[in-house]
CSV table of C-alpha atoms in Angstrom, one decimal:
chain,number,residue,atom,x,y,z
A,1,UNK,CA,-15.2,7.3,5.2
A,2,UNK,CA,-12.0,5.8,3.9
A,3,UNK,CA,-9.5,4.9,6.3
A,4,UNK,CA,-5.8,5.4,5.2
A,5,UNK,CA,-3.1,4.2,7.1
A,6,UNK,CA,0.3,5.7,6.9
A,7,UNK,CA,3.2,7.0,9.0
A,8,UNK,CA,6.0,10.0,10.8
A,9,UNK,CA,4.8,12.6,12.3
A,10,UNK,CA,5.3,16.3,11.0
A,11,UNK,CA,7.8,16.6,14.3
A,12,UNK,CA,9.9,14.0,12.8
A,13,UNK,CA,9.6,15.3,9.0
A,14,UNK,CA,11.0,18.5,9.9
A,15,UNK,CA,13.9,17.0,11.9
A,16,UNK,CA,14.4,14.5,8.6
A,17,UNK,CA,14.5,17.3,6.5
A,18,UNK,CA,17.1,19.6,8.9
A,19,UNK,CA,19.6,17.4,8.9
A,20,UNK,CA,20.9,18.1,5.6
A,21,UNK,CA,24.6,18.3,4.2
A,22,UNK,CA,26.1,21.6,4.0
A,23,UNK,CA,25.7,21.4,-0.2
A,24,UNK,CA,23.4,19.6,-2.5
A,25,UNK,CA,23.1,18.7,-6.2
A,26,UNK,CA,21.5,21.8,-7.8
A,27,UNK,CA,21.4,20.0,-11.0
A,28,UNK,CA,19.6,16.9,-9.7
A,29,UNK,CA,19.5,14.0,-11.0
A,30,UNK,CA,23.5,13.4,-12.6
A,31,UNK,CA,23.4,9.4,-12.7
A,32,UNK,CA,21.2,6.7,-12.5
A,33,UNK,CA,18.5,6.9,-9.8
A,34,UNK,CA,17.0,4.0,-8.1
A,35,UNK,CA,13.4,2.8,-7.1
A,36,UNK,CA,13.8,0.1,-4.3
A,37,UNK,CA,9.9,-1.4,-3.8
A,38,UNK,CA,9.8,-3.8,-0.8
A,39,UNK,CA,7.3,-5.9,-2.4
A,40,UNK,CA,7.3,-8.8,-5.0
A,41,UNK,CA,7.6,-7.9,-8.8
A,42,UNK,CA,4.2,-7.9,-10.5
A,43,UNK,CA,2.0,-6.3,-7.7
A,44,UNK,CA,0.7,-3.0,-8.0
A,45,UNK,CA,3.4,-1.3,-6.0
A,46,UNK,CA,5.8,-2.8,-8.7
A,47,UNK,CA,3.9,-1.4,-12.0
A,48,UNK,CA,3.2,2.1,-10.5
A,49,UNK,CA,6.8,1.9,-9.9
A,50,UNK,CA,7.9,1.2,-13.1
A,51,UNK,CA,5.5,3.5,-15.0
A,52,UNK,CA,6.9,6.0,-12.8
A,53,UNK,CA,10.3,5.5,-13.4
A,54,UNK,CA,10.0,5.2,-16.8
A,55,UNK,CA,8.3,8.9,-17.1
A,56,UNK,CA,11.0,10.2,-14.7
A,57,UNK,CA,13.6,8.8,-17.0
A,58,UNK,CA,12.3,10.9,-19.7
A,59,UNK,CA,12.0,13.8,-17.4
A,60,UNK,CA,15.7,13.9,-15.7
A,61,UNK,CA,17.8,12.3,-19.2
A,62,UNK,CA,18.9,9.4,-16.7
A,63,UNK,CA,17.9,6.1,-16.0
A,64,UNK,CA,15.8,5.2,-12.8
A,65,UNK,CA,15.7,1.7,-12.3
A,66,UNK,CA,13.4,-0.2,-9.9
A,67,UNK,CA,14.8,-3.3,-7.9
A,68,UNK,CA,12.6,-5.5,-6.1
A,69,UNK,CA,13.7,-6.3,-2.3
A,70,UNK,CA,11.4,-8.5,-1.2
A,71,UNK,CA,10.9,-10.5,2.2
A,72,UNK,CA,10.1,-9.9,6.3
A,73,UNK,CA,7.2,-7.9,5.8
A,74,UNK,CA,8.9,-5.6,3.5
A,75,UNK,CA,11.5,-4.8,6.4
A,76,UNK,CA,14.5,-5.9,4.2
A,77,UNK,CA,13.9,-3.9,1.0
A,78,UNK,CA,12.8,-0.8,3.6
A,79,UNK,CA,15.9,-1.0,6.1
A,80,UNK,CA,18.1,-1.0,2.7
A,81,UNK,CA,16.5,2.9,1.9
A,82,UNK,CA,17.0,3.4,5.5
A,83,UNK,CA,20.8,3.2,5.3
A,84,UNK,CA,21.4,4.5,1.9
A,85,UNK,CA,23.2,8.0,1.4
A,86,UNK,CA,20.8,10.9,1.2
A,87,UNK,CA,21.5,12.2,-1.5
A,88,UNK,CA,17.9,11.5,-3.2
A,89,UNK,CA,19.4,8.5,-5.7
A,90,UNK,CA,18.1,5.5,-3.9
A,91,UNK,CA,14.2,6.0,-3.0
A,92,UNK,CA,11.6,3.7,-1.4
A,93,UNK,CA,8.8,3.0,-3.4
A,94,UNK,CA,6.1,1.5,-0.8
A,95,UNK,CA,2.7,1.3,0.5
A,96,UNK,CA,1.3,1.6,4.6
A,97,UNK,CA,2.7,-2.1,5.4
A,98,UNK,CA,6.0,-2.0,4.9
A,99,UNK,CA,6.1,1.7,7.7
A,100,UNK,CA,2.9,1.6,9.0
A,101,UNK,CA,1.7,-1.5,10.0
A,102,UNK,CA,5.1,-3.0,10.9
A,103,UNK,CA,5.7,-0.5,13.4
A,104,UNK,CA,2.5,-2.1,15.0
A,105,UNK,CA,3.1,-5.5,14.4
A,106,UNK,CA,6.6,-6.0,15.3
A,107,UNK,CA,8.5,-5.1,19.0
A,108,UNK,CA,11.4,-3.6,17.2
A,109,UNK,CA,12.9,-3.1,13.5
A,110,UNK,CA,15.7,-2.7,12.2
A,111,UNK,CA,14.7,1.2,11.3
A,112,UNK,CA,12.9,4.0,12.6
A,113,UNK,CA,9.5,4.3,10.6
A,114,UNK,CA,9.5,7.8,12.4
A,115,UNK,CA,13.1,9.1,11.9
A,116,UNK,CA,14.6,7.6,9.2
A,117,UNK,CA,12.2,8.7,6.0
A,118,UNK,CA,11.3,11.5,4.5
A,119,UNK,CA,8.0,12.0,2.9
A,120,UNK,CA,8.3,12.8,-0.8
A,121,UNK,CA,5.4,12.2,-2.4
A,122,UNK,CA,1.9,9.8,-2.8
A,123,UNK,CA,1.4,8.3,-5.8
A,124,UNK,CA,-2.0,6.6,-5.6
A,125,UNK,CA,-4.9,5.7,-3.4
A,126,UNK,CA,-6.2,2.2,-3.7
A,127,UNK,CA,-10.2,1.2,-2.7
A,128,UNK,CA,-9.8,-2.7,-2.0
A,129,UNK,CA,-12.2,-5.8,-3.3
A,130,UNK,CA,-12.4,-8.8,-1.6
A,131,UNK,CA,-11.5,-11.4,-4.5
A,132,UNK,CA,-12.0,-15.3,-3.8
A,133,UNK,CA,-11.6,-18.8,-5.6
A,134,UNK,CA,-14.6,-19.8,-7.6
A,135,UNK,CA,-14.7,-23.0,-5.3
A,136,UNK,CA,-15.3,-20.9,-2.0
A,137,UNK,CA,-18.8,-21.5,-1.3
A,138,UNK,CA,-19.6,-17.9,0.5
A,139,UNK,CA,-20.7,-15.0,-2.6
A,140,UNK,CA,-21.0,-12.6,-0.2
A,141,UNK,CA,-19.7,-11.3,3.2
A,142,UNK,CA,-22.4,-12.7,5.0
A,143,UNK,CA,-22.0,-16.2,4.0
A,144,UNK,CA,-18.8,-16.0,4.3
A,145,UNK,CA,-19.4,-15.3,8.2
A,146,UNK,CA,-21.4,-18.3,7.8
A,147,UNK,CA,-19.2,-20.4,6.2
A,148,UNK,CA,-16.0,-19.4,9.1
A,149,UNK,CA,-18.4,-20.0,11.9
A,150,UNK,CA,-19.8,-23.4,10.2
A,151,UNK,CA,-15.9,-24.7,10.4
A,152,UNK,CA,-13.4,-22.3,11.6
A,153,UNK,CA,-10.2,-22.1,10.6
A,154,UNK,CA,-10.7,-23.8,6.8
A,155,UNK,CA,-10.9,-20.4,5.1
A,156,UNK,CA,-7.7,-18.9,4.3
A,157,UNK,CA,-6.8,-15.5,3.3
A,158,UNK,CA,-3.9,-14.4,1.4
A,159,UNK,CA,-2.3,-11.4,2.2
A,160,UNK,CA,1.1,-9.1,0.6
A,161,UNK,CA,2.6,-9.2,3.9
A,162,UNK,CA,1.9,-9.0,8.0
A,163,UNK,CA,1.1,-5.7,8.6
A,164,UNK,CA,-0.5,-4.9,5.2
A,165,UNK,CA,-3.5,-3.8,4.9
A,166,UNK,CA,-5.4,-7.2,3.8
A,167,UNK,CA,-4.0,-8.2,7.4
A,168,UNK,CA,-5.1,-5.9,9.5
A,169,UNK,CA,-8.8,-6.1,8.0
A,170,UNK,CA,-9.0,-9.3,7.9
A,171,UNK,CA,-8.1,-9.4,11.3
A,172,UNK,CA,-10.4,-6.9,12.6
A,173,UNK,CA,-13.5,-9.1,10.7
A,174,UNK,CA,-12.5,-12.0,12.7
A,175,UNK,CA,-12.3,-9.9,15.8
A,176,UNK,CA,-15.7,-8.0,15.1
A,177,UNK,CA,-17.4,-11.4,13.8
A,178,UNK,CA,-16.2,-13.7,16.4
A,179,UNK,CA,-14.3,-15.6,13.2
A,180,UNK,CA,-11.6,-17.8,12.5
A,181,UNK,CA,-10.5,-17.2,8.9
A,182,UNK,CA,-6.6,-18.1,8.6
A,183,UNK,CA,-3.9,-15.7,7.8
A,184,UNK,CA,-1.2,-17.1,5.1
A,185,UNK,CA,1.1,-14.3,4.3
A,186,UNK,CA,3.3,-13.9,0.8
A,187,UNK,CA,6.1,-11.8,-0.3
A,188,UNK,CA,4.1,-9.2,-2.4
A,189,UNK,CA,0.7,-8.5,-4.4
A,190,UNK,CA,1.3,-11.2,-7.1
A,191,UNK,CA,2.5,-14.1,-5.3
A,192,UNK,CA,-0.8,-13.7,-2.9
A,193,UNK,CA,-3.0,-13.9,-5.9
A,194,UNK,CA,-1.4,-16.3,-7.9
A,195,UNK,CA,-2.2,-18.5,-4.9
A,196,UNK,CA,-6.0,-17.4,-4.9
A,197,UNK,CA,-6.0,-18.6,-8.1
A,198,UNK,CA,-4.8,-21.9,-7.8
A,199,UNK,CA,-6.9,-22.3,-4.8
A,200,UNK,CA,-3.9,-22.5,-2.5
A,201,UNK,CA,-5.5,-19.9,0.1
A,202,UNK,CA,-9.2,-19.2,-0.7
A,203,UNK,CA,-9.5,-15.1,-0.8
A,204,UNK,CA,-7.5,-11.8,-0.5
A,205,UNK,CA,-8.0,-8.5,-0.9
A,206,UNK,CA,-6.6,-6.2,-3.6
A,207,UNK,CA,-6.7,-3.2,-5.7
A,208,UNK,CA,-9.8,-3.6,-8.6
A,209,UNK,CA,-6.9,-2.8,-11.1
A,210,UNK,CA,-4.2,-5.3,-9.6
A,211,UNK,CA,-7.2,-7.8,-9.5
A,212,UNK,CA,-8.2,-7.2,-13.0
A,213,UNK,CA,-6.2,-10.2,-14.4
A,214,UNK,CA,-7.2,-12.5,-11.4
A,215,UNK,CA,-10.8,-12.0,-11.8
A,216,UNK,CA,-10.3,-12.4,-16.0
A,217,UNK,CA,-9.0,-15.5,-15.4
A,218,UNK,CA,-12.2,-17.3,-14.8
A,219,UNK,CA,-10.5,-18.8,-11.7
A,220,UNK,CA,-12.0,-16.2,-9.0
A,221,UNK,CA,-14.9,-14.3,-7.8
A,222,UNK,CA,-15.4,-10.2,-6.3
A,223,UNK,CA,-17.3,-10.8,-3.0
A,224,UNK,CA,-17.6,-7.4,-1.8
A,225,UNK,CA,-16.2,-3.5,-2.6
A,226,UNK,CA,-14.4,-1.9,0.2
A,227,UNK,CA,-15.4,1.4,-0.5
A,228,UNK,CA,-18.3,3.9,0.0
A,229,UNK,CA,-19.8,3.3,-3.0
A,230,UNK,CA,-19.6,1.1,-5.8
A,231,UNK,CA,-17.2,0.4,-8.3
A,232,UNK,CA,-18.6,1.3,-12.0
A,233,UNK,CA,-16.5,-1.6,-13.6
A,234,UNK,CA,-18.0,-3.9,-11.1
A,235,UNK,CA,-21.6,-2.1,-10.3
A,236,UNK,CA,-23.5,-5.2,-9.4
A,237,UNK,CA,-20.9,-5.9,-7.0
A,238,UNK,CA,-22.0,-4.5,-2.9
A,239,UNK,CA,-20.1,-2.3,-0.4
A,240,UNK,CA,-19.3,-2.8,3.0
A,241,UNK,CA,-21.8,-0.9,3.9
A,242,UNK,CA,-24.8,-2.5,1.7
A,243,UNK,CA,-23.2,-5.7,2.8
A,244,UNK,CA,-24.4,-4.6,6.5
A,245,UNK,CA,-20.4,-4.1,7.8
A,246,UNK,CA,-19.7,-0.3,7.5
A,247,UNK,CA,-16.5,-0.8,9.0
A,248,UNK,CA,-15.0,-3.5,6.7
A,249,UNK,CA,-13.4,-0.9,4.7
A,250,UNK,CA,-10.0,0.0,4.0
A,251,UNK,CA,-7.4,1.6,1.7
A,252,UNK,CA,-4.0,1.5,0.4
A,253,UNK,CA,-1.8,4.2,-0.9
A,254,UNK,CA,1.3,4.3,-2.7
A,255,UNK,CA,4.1,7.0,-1.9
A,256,UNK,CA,7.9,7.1,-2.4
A,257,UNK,CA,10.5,7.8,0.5
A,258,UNK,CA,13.9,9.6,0.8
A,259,UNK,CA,16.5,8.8,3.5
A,260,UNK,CA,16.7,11.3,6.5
A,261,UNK,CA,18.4,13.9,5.6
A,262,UNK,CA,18.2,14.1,2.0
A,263,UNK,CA,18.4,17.8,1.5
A,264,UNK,CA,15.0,19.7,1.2
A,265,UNK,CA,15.7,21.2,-1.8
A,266,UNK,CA,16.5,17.7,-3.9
A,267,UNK,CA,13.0,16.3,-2.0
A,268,UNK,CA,10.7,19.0,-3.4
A,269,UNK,CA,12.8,18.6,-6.6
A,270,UNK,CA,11.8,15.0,-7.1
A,271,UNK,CA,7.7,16.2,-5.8
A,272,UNK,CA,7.7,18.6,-8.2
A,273,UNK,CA,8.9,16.1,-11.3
A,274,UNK,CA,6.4,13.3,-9.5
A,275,UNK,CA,3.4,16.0,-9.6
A,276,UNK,CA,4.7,16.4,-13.2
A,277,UNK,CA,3.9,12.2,-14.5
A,278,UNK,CA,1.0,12.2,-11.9
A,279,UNK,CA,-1.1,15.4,-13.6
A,280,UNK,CA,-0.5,13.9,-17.4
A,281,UNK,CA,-3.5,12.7,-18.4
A,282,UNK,CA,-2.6,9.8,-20.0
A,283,UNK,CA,-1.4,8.3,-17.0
A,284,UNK,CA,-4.0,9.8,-15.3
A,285,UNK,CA,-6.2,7.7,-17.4
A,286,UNK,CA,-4.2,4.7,-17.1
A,287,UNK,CA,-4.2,4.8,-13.0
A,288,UNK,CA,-7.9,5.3,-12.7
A,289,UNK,CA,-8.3,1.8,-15.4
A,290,UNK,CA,-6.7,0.3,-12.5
A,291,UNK,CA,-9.0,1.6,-9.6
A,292,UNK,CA,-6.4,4.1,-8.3
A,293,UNK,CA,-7.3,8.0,-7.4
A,294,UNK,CA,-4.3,10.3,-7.9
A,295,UNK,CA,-3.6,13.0,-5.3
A,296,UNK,CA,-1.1,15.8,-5.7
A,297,UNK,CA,-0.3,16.5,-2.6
A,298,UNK,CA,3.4,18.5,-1.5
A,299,UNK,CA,5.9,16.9,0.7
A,300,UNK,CA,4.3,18.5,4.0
A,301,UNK,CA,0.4,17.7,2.8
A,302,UNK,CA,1.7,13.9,2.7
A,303,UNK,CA,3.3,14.1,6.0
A,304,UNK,CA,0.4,15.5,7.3
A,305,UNK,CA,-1.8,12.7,5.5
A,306,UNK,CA,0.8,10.3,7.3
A,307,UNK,CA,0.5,11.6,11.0
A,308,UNK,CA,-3.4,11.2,11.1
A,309,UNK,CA,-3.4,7.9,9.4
A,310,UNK,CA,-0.6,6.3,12.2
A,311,UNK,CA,-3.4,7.5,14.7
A,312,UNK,CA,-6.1,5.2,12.5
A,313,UNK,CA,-3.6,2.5,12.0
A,314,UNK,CA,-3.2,2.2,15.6
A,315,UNK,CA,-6.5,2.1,16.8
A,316,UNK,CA,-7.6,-0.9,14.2
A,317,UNK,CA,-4.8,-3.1,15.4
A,318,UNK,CA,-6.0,-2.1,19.0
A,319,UNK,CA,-9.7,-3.4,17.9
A,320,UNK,CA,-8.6,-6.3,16.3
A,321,UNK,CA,-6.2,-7.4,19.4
A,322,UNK,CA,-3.2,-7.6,17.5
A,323,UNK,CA,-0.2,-8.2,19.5
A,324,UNK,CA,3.8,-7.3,18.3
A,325,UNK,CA,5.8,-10.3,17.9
């Protein structure tokens, strides 16, 4: 069963979308709208949010551009949505990390994961491999147990951030495996797997799609697929579960954010144009060469999607003895 981890309760959803102004912009969008993705450019985050803005563009007859706020965890780009005017023209563009894990992983932030967003819309859903150097040793999940236990702490990992979800698995594996395989966190997607491949840190894990140029470069290797079954453009490649670790398994999704208290009625304006890109079937087609599943889900289904998945995200940083700094 995948597990998804995401954020805000429904309670807080409905008192995000309450307090709304008086009036709102029937004729949304009027000017230039703008993506902020917490993350570095060239991760997956950053293309879905480009191909997104670019079909948007052509939707609403105004530019939406996307501007990359990297750093702390994703907290800088996210507190920047968190204070912008809610009027739906500045959206976060982010995955579980940057609300989810965070609010786990840190004793206070600079926003309120559960107050100050409002669920718009998911974009994609994102089955993880575990990619490593060619020169790591392990070619599998069990020799790679072998290899941390053989000499512990010379195996890095490469994550997108603390709190992301390479962190919190890889966390839980040492936990569960009695492991030492050392954490080295980077400002987004690319920078993490630019160091896999010049051996830098020795593994990550990442979307099939935002690995594809990583594993074509010759200069890594697929060890495992975090999923329940197995990828058809890797089939020789095991799950977690035919690796013998059933709970090694995690996703990531992809969903934009408005500020509290954009009005309802400019929210499920922007859903309803989201839905719109999502359901053409050329970027249907496009997402799924990149190992992403495409929900359609309204503004309350993704809040509801986020609720259950804070309740998952806490208890695998209680299991892997994670402690807020």
């Amino acid at each position: 069963m995948k597990r998804r981890f995401s954020l805000i309760s429904a309670v807080a959803v409905a008192a995000g979308t309450l307090c709304t102004p008086a009036m709102s912009d029937p004729a949304f969008p009027q000017k230039t709208v703008n993506f902020v993705v917490p993350l570095a450019a060239g991760g997956g985050t950053d293309i879905l949010a480009r191909k997104l803005a670019q079909q948007l563009a052509s939707i609403w007859g105004q530019s939406v551009v996307v501007e990359n706020v990297s750093g702390a965890s994703s907290i800088i780009g996210t507190q920047r949505v968190a204070r912008a005017a809610p009027d739906g023209y500045t959206l976060l563009v982010t995955t579980n990390g940057a609300i989810v894990g965070n609010r786990y992983l840190f004793k206070s932030l600079p926003y309120n994961p559960d107050k100050d967003f409002i669920p718009v819309s998911q974009l994609a859903d994102i089955d993880m491999v575990v990619l490593a150097n060619k020169a790591l040793a392990a070619n599998s999940l069990k020799e790679l147990i072998a290899q941390a236990k053989k000499d512990p702490g010379s195996v890095t990992y490469a994550s997108y951030g603390n709190g992301s979800q390479p962190h919190l698995l890889m966390e839980l594996f040492n936990k569960r495996e009695n492991i030492q395989i050392t954490h080295v966190p980077y400002k987004g997607l690319g920078p993490a797997l630019t160091s896999v491949m010049a051996g830098e840190t020795m593994l990550t894990l990442t979307g099939r799609g935002s690995g594809d140029a990583a594993i074509r470069s010759g200069k890594t290797k697929v060890l495992n697929y975090n999923s329940d079954k197995r990828d058809p453009a890797y089939p020789d490649i095991p799950t977690s579960a035919e690796s013998g670790y059933p709970y090694f398994k995690v996703a990531t999704w992809h969903g934009v954010f408005a500020p509290r208290g954009t009005p309802k009625d400019i929210v499920n304006k922007i859903n309803k144009d989201v839905l719109t890109v999502l359901n053409q079937p050329e970027f249907r087609e496009d997402m799924a060469k990149r190992g992403y599943e495409i929900p359609t889900r309204s503004p309350e289904e993704f809040a509801n999607v986020i609720q259950d998945e804070v309740k998952a995200t806490g208890e695998m940083v209680k299991a892997a003895g994670l402690k807020p700094e």
